[in-house]
Tab-separated table of C-alpha atoms and ligand atoms in Angstrom:
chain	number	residue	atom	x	y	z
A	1	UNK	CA	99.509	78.509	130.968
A	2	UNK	CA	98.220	80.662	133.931
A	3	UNK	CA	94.636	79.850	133.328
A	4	UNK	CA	92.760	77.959	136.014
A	5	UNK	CA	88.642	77.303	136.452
A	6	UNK	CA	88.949	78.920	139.923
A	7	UNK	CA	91.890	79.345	142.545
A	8	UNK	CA	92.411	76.712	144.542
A	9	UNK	CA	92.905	77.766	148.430
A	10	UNK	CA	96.544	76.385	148.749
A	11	UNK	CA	97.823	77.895	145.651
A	12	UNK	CA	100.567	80.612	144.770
A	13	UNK	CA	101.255	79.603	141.091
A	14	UNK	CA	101.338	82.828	138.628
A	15	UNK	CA	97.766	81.593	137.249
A	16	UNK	CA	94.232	83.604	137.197
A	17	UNK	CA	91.035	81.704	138.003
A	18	UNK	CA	89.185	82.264	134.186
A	19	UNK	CA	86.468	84.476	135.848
A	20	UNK	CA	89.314	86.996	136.939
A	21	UNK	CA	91.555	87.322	133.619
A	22	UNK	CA	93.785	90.834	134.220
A	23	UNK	CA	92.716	93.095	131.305
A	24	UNK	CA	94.263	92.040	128.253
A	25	UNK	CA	94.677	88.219	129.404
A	26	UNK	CA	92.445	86.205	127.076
A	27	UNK	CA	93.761	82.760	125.444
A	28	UNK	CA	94.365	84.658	122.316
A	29	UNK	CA	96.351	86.977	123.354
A	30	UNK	CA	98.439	84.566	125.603
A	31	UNK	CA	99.290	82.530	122.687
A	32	UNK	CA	100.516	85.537	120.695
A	33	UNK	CA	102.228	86.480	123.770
A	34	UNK	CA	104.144	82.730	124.108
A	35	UNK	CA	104.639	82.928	120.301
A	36	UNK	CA	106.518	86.103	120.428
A	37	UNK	CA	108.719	85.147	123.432
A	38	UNK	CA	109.572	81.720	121.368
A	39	UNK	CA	110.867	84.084	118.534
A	40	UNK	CA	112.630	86.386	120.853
A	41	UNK	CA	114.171	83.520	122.684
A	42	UNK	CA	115.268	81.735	119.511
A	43	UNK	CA	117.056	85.204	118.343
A	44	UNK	CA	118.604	85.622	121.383
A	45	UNK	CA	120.147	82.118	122.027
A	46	UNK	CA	120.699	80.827	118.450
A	47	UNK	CA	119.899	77.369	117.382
A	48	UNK	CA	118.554	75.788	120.569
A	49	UNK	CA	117.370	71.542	120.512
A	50	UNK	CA	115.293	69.954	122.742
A	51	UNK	CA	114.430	66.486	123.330
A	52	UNK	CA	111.435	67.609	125.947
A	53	UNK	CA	108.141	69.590	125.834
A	54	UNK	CA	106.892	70.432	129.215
A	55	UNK	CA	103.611	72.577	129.115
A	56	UNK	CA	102.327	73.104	132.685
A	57	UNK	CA	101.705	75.702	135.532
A	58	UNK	CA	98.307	76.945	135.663
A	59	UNK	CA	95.749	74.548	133.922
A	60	UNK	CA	97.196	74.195	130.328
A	61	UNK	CA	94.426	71.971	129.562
A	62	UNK	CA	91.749	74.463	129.106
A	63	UNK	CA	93.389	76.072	126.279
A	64	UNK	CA	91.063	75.987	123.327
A	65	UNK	CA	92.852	73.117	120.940
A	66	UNK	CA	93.211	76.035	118.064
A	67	UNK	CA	95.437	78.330	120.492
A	68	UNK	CA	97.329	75.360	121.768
A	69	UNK	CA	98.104	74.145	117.670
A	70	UNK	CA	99.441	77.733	117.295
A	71	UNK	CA	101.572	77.625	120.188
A	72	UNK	CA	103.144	74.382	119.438
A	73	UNK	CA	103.663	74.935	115.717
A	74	UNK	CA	105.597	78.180	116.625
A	75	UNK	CA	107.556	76.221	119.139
A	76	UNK	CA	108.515	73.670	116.527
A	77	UNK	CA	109.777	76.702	114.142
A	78	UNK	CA	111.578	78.440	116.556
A	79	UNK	CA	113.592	75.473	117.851
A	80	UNK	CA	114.724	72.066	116.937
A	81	UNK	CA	112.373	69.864	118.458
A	82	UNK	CA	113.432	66.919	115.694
A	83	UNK	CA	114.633	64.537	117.918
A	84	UNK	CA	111.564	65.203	120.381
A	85	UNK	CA	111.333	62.273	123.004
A	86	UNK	CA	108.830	63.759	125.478
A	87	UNK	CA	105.624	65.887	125.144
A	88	UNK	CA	103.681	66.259	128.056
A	89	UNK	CA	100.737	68.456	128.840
A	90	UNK	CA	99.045	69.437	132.769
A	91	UNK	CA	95.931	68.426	132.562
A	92	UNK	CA	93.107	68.786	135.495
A	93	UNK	CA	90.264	65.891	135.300
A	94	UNK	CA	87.540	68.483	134.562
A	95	UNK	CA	89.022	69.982	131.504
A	96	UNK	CA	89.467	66.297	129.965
A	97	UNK	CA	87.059	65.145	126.643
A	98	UNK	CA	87.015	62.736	124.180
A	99	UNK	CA	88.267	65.046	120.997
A	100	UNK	CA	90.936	67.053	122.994
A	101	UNK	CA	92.568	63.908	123.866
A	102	UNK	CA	92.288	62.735	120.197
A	103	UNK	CA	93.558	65.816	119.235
A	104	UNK	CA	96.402	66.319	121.899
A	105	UNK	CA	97.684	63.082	120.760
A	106	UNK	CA	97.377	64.240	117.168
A	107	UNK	CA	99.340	67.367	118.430
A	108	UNK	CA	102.544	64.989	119.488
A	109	UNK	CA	101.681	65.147	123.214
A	110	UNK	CA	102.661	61.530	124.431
A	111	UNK	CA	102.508	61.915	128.550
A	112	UNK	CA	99.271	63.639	130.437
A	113	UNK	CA	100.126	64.394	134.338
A	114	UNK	CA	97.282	64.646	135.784
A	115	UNK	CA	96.509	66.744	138.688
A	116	UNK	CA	94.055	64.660	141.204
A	117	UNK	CA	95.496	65.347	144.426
A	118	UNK	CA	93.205	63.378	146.158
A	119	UNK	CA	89.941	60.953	146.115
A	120	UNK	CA	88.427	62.603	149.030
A	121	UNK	CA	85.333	64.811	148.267
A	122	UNK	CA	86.182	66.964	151.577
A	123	UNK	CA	89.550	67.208	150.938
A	124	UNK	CA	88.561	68.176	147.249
A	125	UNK	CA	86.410	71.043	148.480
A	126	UNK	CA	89.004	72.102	151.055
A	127	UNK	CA	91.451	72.711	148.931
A	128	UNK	CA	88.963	74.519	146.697
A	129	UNK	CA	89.809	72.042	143.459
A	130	UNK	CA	86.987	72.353	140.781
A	131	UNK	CA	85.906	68.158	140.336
A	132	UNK	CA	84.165	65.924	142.781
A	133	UNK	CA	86.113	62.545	143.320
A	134	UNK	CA	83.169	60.541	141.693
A	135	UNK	CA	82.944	63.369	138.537
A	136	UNK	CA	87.433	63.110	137.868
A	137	UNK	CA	87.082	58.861	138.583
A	138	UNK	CA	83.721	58.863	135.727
A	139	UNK	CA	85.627	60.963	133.161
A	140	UNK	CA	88.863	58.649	133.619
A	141	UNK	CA	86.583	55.508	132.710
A	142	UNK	CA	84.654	56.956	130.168
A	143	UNK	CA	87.719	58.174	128.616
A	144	UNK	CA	89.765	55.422	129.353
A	145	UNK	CA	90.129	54.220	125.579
A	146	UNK	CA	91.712	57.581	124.640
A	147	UNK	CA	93.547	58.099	127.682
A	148	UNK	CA	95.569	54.707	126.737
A	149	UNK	CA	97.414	56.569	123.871
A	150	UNK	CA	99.021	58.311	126.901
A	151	UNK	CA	102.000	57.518	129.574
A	152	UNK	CA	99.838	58.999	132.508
A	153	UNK	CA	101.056	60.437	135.402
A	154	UNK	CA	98.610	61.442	138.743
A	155	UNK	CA	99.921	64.023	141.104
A	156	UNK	CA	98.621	62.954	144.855
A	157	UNK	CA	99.160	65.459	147.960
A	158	UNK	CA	99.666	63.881	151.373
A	159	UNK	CA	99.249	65.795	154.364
A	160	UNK	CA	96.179	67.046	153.591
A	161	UNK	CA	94.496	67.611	157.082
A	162	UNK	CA	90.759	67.186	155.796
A	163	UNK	CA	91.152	63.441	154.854
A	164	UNK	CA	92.168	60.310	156.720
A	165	UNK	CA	96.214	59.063	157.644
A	166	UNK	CA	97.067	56.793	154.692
A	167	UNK	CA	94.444	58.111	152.528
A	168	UNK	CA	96.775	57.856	149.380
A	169	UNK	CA	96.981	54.507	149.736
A	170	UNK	CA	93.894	53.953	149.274
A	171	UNK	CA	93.324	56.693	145.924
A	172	UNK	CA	96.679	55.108	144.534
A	173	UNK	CA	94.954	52.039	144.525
A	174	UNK	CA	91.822	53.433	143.110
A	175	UNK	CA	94.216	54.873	139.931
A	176	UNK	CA	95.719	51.663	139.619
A	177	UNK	CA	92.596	51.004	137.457
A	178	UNK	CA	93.831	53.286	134.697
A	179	UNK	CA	97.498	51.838	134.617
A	180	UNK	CA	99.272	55.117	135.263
A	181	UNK	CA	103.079	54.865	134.838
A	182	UNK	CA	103.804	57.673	137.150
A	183	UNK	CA	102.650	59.087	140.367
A	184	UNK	CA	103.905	62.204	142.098
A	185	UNK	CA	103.639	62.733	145.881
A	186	UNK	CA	103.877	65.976	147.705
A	187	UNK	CA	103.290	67.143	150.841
A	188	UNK	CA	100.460	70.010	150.954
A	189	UNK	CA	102.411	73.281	151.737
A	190	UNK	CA	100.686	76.560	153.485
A	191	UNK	CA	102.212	78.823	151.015
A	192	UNK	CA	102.408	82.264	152.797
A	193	UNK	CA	99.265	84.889	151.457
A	194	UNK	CA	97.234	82.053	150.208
A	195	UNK	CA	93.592	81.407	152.043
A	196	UNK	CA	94.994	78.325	153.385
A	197	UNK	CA	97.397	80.169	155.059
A	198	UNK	CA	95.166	82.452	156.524
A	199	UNK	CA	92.710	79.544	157.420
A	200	UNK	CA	95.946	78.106	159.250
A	201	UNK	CA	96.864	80.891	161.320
A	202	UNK	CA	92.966	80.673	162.779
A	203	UNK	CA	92.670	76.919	163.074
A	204	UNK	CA	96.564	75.862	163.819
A	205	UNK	CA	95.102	71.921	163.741
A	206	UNK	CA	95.223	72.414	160.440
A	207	UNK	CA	99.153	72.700	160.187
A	208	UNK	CA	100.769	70.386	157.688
A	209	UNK	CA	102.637	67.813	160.345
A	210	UNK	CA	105.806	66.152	159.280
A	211	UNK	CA	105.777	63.073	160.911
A	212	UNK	CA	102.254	62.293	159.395
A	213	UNK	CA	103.711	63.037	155.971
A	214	UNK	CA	107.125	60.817	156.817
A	215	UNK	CA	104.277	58.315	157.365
A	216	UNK	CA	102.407	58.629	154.664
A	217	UNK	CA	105.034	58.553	152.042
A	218	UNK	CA	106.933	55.840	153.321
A	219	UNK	CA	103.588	53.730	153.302
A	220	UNK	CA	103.236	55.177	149.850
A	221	UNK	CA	106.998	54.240	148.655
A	222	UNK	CA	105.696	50.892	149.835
A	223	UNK	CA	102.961	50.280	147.991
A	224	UNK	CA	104.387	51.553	144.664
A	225	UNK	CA	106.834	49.568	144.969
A	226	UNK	CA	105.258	46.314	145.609
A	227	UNK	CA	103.216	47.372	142.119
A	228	UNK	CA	106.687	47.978	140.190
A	229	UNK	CA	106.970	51.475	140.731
A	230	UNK	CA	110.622	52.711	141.728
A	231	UNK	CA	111.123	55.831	143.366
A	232	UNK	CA	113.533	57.758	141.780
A	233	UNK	CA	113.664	61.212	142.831
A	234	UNK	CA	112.160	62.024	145.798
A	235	UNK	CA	108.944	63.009	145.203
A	236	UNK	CA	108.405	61.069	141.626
A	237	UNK	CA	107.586	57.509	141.344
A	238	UNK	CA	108.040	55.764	138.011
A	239	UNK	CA	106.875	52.425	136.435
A	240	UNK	CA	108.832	50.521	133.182
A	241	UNK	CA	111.466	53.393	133.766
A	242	UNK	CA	108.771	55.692	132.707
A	243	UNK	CA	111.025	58.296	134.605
A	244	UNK	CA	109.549	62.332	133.597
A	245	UNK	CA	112.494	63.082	131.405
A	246	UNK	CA	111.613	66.482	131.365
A	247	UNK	CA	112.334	66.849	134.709
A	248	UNK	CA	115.598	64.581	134.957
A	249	UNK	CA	116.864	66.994	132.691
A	250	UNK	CA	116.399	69.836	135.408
A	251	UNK	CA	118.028	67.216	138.301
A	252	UNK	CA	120.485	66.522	136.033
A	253	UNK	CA	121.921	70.726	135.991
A	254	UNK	CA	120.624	70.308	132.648
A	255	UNK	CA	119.899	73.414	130.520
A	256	UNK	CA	116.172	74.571	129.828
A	257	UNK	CA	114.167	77.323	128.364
A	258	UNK	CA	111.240	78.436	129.968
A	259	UNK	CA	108.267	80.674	128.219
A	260	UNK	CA	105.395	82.357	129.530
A	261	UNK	CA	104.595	84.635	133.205
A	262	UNK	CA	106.926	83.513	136.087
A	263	UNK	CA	109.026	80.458	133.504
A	264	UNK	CA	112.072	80.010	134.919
A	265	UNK	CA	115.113	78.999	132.578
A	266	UNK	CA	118.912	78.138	132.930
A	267	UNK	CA	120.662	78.578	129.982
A	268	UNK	CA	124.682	78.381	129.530
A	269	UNK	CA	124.782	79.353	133.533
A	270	UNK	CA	122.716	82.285	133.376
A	271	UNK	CA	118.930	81.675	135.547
A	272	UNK	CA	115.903	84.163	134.854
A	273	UNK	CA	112.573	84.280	135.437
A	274	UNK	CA	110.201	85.864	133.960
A	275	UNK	CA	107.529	88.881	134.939
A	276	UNK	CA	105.211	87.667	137.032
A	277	UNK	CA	102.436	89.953	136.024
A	278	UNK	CA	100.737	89.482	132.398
A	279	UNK	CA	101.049	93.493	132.173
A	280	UNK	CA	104.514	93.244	132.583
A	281	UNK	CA	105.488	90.408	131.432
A	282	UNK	CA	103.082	91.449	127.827
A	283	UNK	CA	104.924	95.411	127.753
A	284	UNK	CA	108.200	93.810	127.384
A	285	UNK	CA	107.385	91.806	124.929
A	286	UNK	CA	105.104	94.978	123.206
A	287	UNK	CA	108.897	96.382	122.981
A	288	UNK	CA	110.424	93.075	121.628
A	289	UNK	CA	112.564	92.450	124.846
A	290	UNK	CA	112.090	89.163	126.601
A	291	UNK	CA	110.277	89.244	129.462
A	292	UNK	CA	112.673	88.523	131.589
A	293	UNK	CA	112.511	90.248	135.357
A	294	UNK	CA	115.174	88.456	136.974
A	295	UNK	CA	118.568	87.388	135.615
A	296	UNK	CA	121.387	85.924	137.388
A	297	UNK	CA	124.676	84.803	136.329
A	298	UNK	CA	125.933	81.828	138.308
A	299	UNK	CA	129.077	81.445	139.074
A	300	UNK	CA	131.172	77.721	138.825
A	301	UNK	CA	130.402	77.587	142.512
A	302	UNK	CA	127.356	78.125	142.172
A	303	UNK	CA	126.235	75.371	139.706
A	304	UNK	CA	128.296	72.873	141.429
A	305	UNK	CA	126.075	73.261	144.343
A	306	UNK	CA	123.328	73.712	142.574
A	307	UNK	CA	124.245	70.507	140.595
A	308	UNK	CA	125.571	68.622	144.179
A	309	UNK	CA	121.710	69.473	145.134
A	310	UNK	CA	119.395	68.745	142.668
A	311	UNK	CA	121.266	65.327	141.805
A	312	UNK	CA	120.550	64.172	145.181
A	313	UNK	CA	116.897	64.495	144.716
A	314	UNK	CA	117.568	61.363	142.569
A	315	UNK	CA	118.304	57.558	142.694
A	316	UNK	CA	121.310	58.365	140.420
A	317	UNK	CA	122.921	61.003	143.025
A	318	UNK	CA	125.911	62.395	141.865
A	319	UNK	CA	129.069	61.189	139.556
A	320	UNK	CA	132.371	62.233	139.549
A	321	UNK	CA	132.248	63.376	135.865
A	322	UNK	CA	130.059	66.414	137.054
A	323	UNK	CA	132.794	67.982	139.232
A	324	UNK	CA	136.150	69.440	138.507
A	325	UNK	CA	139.182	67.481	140.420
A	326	UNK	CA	139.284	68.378	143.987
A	327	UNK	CA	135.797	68.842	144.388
A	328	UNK	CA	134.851	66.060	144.004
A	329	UNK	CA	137.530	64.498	146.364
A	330	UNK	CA	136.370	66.731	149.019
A	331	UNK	CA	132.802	65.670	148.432
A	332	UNK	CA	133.950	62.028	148.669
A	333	UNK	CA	135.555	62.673	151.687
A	334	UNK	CA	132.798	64.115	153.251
A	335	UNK	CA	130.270	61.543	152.024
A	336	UNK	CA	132.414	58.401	153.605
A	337	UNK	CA	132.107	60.282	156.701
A	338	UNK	CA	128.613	60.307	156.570
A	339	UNK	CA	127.852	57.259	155.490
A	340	UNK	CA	130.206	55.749	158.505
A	341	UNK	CA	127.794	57.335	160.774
A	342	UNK	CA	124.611	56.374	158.600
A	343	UNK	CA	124.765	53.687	156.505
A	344	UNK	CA	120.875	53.719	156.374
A	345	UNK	CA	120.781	57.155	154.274
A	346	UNK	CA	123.629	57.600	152.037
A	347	UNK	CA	125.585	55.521	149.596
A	348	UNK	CA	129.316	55.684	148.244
A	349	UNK	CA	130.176	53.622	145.514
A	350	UNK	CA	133.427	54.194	142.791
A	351	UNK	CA	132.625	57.918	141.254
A	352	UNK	CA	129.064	58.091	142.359
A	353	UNK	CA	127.379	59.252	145.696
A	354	UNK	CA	123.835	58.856	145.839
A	355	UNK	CA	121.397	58.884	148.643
A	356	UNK	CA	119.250	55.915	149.339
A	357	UNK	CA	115.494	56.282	150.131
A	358	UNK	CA	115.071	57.148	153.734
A	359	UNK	CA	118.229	59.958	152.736
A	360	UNK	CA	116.171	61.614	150.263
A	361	UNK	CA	113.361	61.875	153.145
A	362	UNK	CA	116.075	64.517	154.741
A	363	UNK	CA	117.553	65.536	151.452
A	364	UNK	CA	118.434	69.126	152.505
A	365	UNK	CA	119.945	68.103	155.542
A	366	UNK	CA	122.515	66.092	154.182
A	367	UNK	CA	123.525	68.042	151.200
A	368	UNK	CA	124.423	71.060	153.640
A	369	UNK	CA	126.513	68.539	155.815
A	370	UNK	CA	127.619	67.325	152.369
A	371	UNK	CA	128.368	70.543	150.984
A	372	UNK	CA	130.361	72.046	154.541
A	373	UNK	CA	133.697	72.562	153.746
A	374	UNK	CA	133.629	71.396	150.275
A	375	UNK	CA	131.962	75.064	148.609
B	1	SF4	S1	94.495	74.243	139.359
B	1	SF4	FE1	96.686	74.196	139.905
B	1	SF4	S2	97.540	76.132	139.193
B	1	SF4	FE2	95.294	76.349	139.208
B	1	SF4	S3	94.849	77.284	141.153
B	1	SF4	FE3	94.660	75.077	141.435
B	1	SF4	S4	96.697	74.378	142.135
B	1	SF4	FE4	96.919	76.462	141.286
């Protein structure tokens, strides 16, 4: 949804701060807009089920509650959501309140992730997010008896130059207090065109450094862990095997539809993405074509790698069931080789290859020396 109370400074998500909708972009007209795409979608690809409901980008949590029902009930005609295991909405602390959580439960939604980044008031102004640390932490106890009816998840960013080393540690701590099942870690990035990036290029200090983010997530890793929390993908931490199943299914090569400006989807080997712009992305639809700006077929290669990749992200790794014979005897190959030289960041077992922890810290890396040869 690619609403947002105002634009935060590292940002360069398809998503309009709510003082600067394009012309035409209201939460109305969104809603008919996602509605319409769901129809398309369903006429184009037949009978499609999923087991997942993702609704994120932008700040989905502002939608008024009647727009969102609307949404949601045309998702559940267009597609066969019968067997539903996972709901889950973005949500930013500011747009939280007593009856939207009542009624976002009503609405099937079982998982909330919540987007704090961080406890630190500087940091929160830095990055130019819309909630004071004391305002988010208030509305999480005051809410806490209605945010229970939810698996919670808090995103955290490390690297974040205006706050001290090892900051998370203590904020993870701090959300401890409303028994989240799920935290997400990423590094801050300077996304190029963004006002961070342009604040970068004049104050260089401000740089995202690696080794302070190496530091910070393995101190991180470290303290989940010793709470229950496994990591299993490399930026997700999960408690009770409260893993984001939504997202496994994208590790996993996984098909998935995407609606709305900018979705991505991969359906049967084909990827697109939509228009990026609500004009465009809104005059396709005004002609009953999907909105659809990019579309690319991949080939067997192609997924392969794309499967060898994204299956590494996770604690799983990959199995031999994914690859067709002699690919995955290559990639075996290749994997005993590595792990010969280090045993510390990559593990072979009978049909599986997986990477341990401090592998998935230089995931890329390995999956090109991985992949050499073998695509
Ligand atoms: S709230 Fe999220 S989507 Fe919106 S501007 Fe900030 S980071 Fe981007």
């Amino acid at each position: 949804m690619p609403f947002c109370l105002q634009r935060c400074a590292y940002c360069d998500f398809a998503s309009y701060a709510l003082n600067a909708l394009p012309e035409g972009l209201s939460f109305t007209s969104y809603a008919d807009a996602l509605i319409k795409e769901a129809g398309l979608a369903a006429g184009e690809h037949g009978s499609l089920r999923f087991t997942t409901i993702y609704i994120g980008g932008g700040t989905p949590s502002l939608m008024p509650l009647d727009e969102l029902q609307r949404v949601v009930a045309a998702m559940r005609e267009a597609f066969d959501v019968s067997r539903l295991k996972e709901f889950t909405l973005e949500a930013n602390p500011d747009t939280l309140g007593r009856d939207k959580l009542r009624q976002w439960s009503e609405l099937g939604v079982t998982r909330l992730s919540v987007g704090i980044q961080s406890l630190s008031d500087r940091s929160l102004r830095e990055l130019g997010r819309s909630y004071s640390s004391g305002g988010a932490l208030t509305a999480f106890y005051e809410l806490a008896d209605e945010l229970s009816a939810f698996d919670l998840s808090f995103d955290l960013l490390l690297n974040v130059p205006w706050q001290k080393p090892l900051q998370v540690l203590d904020d993870i701590r701090t959300l401890y207090a409303f028994e989240p099942a799920h935290f997400s870690l990423y590094s801050l990035k300077v996304e190029p065109g963004t006002p961070l990036a342009m604040r970068v290029a004049n104050e260089p200090g401000l740089a995202p450094d690696n080794d302070r983010f190496a530091d910070e997530m393995n101190a991180a890793e470290e303290l989940l862990e010793e709470s229950g929390f496994a990591r299993y993908e490399i930026s997700n931490f999960a408690r009770d095997g409260k893993w984001s199943l939504h997202n496994l299914t994208y590790w996993r090569g996984g098909d998935y539809l995407g609606l709305g400006v900018n979705a991505t989807g991969c359906i049967n080997s084909v990827r697109t993405r939509n228009h990026r712009e609500f004009a465009d992305y809104r005059a396709a639809l005004s002609q009953d074509a999907l909105p659809i700006a990019e579309r690319t077929e991949l080939s067997e290669t192609e997924r392969a790698f794309e499967r060898l990749m994204l299956a590494l992200r996770t604690t799983w790794g990959i199995s031999r069931d994914a690859f067709a014979a002699g690919i995955w005897e290559k990639l075996q190959a290749r994997a005993e080789e590595l792990a010969a030289r280090h045993p510390q960041l990559i593990v072979v077992a009978p049909g599986r290859i997986a990477l341990t922890s401090g592998g998935m810290n230089v995931e890329h890396a390995l999956v090109v020396e991985l992949a050499e040869g073998v695509f």
